[in-house]
mmCIF file of C-alpha atoms in Angstrom:
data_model
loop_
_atom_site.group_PDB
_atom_site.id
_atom_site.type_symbol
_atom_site.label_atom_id
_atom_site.label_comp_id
_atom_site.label_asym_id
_atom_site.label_seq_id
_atom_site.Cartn_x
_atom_site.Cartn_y
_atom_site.Cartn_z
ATOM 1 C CA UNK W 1 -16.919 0.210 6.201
ATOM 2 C CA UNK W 2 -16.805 3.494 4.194
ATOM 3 C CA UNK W 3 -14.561 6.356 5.253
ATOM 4 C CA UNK W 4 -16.253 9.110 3.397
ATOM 5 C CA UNK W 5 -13.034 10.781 3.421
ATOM 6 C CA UNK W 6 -12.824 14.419 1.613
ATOM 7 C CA UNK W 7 -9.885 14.743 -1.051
ATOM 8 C CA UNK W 8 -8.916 17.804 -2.980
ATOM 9 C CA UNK W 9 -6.335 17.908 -5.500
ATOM 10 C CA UNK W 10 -3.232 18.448 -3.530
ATOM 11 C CA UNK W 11 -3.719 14.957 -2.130
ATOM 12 C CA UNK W 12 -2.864 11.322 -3.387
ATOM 13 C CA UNK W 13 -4.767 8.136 -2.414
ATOM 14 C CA UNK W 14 -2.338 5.294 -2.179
ATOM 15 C CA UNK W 15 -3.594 1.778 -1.954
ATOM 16 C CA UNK W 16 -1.134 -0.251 -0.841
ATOM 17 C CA UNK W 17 -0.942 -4.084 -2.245
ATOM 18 C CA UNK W 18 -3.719 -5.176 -2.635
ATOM 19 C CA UNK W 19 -2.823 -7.976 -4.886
ATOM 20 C CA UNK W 20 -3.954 -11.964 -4.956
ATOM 21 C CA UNK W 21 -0.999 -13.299 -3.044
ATOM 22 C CA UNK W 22 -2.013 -11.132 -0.224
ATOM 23 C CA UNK W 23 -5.780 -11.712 -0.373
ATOM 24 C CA UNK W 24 -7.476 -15.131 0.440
ATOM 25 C CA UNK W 25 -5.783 -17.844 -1.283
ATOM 26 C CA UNK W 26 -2.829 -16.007 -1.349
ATOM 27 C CA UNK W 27 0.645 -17.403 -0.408
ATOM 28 C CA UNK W 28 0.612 -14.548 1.893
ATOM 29 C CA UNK W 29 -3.028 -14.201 2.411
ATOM 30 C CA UNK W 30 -4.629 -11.211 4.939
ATOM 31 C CA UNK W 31 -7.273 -12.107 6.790
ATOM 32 C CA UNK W 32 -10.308 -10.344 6.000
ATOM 33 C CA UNK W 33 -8.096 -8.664 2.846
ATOM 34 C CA UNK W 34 -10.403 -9.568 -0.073
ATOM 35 C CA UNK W 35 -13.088 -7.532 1.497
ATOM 36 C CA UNK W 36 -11.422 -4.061 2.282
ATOM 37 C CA UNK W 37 -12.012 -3.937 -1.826
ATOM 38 C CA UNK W 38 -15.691 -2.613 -2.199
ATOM 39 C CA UNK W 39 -14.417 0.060 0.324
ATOM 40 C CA UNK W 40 -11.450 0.801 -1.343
ATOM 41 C CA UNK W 41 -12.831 1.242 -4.721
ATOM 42 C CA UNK W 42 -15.789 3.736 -3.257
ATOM 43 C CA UNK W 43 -12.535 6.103 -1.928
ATOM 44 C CA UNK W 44 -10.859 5.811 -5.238
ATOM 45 C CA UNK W 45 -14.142 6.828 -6.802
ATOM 46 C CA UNK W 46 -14.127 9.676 -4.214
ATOM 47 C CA UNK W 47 -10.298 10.623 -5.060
ATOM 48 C CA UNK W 48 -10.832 10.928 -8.548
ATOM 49 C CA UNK W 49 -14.279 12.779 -8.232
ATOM 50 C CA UNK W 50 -12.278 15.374 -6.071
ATOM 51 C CA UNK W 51 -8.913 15.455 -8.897
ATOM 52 C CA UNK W 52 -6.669 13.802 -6.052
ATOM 53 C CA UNK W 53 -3.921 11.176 -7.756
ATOM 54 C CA UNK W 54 -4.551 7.577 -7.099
ATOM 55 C CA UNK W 55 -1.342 5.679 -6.676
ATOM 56 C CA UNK W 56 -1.531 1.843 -6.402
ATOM 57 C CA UNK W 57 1.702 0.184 -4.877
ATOM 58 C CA UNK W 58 2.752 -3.883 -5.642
ATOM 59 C CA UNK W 59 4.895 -6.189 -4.526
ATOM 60 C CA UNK W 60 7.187 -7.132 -7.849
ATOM 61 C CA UNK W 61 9.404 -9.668 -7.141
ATOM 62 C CA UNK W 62 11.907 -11.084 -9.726
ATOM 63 C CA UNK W 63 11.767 -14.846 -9.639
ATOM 64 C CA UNK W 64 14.608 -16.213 -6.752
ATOM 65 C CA UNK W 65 13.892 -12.755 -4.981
ATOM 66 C CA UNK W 66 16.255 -12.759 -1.556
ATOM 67 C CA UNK W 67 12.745 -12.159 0.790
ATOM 68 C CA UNK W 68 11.729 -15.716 -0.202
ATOM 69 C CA UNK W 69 12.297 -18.016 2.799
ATOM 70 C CA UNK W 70 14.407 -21.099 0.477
ATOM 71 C CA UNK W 71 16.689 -17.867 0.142
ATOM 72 C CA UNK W 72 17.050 -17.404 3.883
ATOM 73 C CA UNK W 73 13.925 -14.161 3.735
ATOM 74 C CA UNK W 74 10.932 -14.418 6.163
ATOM 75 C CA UNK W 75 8.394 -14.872 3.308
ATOM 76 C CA UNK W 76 7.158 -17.791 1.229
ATOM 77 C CA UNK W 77 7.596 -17.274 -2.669
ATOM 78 C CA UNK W 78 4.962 -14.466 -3.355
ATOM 79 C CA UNK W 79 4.483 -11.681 -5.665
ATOM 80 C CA UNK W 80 6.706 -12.569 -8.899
ATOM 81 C CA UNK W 81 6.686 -10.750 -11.680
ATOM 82 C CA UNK W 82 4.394 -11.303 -14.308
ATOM 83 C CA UNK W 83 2.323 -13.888 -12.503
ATOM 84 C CA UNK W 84 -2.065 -14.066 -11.821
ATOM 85 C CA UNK W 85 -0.632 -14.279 -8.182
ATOM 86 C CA UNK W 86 1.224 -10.748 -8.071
ATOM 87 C CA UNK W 87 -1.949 -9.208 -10.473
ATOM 88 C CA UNK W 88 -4.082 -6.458 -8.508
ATOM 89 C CA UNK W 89 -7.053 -8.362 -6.558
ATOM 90 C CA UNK W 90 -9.390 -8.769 -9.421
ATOM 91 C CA UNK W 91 -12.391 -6.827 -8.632
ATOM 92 C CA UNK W 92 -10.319 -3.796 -7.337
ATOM 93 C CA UNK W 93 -11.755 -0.800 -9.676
ATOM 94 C CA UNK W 94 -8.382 0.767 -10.403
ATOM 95 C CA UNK W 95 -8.927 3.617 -13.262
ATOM 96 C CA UNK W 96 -6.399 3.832 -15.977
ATOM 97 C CA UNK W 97 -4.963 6.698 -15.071
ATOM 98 C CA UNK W 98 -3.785 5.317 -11.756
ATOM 99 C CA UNK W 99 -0.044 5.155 -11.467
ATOM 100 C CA UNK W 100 1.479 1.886 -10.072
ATOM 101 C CA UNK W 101 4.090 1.708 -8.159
ATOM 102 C CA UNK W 102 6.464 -1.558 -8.347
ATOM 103 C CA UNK W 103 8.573 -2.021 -5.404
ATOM 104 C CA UNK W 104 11.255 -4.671 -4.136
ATOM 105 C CA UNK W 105 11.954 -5.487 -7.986
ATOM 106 C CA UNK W 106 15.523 -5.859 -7.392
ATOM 107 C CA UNK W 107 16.666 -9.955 -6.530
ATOM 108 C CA UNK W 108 19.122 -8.600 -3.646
ATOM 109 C CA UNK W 109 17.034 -5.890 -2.090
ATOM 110 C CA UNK W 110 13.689 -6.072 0.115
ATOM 111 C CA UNK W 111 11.427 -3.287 -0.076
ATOM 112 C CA UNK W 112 8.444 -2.872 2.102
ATOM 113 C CA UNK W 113 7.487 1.096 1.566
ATOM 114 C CA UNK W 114 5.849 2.305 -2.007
ATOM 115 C CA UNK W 115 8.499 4.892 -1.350
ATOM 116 C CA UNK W 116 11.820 2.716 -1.021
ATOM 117 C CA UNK W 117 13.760 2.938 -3.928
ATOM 118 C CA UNK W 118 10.728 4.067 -6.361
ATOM 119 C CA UNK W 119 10.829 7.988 -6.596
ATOM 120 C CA UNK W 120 7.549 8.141 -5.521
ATOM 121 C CA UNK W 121 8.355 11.012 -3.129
ATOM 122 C CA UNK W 122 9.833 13.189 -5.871
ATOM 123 C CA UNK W 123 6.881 12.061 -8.414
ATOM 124 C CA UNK W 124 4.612 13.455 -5.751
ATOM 125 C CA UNK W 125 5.963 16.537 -4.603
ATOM 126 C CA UNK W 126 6.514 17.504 -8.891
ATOM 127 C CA UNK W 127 2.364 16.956 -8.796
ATOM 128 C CA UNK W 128 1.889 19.292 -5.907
ATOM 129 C CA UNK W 129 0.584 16.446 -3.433
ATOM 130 C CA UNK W 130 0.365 18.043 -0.209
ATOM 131 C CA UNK W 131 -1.191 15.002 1.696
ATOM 132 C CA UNK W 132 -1.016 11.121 1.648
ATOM 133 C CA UNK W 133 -4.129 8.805 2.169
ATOM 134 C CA UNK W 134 -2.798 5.552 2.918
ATOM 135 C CA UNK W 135 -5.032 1.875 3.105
ATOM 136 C CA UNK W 136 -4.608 -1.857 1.791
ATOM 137 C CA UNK W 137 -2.133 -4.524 2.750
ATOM 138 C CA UNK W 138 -0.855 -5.433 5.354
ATOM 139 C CA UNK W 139 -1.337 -2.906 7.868
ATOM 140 C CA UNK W 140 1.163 -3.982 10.520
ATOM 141 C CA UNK W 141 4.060 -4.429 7.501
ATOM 142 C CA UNK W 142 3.676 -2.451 3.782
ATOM 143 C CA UNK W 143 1.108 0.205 4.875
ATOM 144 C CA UNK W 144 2.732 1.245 8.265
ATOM 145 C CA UNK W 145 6.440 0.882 6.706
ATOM 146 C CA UNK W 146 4.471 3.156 3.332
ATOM 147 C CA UNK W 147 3.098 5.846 5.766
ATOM 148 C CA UNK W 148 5.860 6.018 8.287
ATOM 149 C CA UNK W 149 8.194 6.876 4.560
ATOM 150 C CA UNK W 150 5.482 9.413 3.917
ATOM 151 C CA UNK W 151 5.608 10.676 6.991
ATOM 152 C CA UNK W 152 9.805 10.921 7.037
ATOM 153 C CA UNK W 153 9.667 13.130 3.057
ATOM 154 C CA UNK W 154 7.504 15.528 4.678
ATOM 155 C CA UNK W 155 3.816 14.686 3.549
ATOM 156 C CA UNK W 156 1.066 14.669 5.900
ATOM 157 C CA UNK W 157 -0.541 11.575 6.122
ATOM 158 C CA UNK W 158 -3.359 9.778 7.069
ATOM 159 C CA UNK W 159 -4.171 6.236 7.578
ATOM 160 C CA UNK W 160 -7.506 4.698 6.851
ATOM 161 C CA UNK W 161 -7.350 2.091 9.230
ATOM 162 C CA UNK W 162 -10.972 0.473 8.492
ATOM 163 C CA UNK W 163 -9.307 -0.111 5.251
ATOM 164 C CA UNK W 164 -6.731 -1.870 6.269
ATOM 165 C CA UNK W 165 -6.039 -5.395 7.439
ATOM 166 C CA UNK W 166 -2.832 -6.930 9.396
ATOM 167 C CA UNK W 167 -1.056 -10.198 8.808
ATOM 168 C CA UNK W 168 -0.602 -10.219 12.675
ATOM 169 C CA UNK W 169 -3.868 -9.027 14.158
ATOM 170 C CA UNK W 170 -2.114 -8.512 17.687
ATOM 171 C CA UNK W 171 0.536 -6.017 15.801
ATOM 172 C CA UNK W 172 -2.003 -3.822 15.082
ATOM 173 C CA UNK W 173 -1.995 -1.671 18.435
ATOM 174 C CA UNK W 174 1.426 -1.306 17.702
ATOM 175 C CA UNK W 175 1.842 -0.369 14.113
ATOM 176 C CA UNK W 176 -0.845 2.395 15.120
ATOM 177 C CA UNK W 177 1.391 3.458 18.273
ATOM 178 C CA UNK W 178 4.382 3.644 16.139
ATOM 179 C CA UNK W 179 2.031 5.681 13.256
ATOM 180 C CA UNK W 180 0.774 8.089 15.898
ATOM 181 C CA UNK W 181 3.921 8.810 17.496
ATOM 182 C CA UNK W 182 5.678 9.542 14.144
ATOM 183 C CA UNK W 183 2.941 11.979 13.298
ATOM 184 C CA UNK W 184 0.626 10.131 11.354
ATOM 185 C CA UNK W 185 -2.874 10.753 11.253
ATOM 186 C CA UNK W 186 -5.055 7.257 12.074
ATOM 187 C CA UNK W 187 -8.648 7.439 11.095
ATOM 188 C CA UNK W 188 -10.532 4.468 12.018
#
């Protein structure tokens, strides 16, 4: 399942969610999601060897958040604040240097993109990042709505789709049709 891909320091690996609630056991678990992590960790190892930034996104939610389905959202309760549930997947190898991103912290706002509402676009252009390596969870919601935002402030971007995994395994075709089409480089 390795990509192998070839950073430089103009680009930024961003891993979306990979967190417990979205991995098996999860109340919002991803098929398959616990096991993108091996993977994952030999590209951040790759990243850092090459002095690319490794960004790490999260689901944040303040307790009552309005995405939680007894508050009318689609989701179950997932992802609050502060909780083992909403921690990074244990065994994913994230260095200390790695900036996390926090999104859909606020109780009346959804946010599915690392880049919605976080600054992460400005953070990344005042680095010099050039190019966005996208992977994680889920493909066919956070990482497609995270790389289409990419895509929209101007980075190129690529998605590593062999290290990604969909809630909806029949939404893949289309998350990559709607990727493609709004320029975004899929590697499988």
């Amino acid at each position: 399942m390795s990509v192998n891909e070839h950073y430089d320091p103009r680009d930024a690996l961003l891993v979306v969610d990979m967190q417990n609630d979205f991995c098996e056991g999860g109340a919002l678990a991803v098929n398959g999601g616990a096991a993108l992590v091996p993977a994952i960790n030999a590209e951040i190892e790759a990243a850092r060897a090459a002095g690319a930034l490794v960004v790490a996104s999260r689901d944040w939610h303040p307790v009552d958040h309005v995405s939680f389905d007894y508050r009318g959202g689609p989701w179950p309760v997932h992802c609050v604040q502060d909780t083992e549930e909403a921690a990074f997947n244990p065994d994913l190898a994230l260095p200390a240097e790695t900036v996390r991103v926090s999104k859909a912290t606020a109780f009346d706002a959804d946010a599915y993109s690392a880049f919605d509402g976080t600054g992460l676009a400005g953070y990344l252009r005042e680095k010099g990042i050039e190019r966005v390596i996208v992977c994680g969870l889920a493909l066919d919601v956070c990482v497609k709505a995270t790389a289409l935002d990419a895509r929209r402030a101007d980075f190129a971007v690529r998605l590593l789709e062999s290290l990604s995994a969909a809630v909806d395994p029949n939404a893949v075709d289309d998350a990559r049709n709607a990727l493609i089409d709004a320029g975004v480089e899929v590697r499988p």
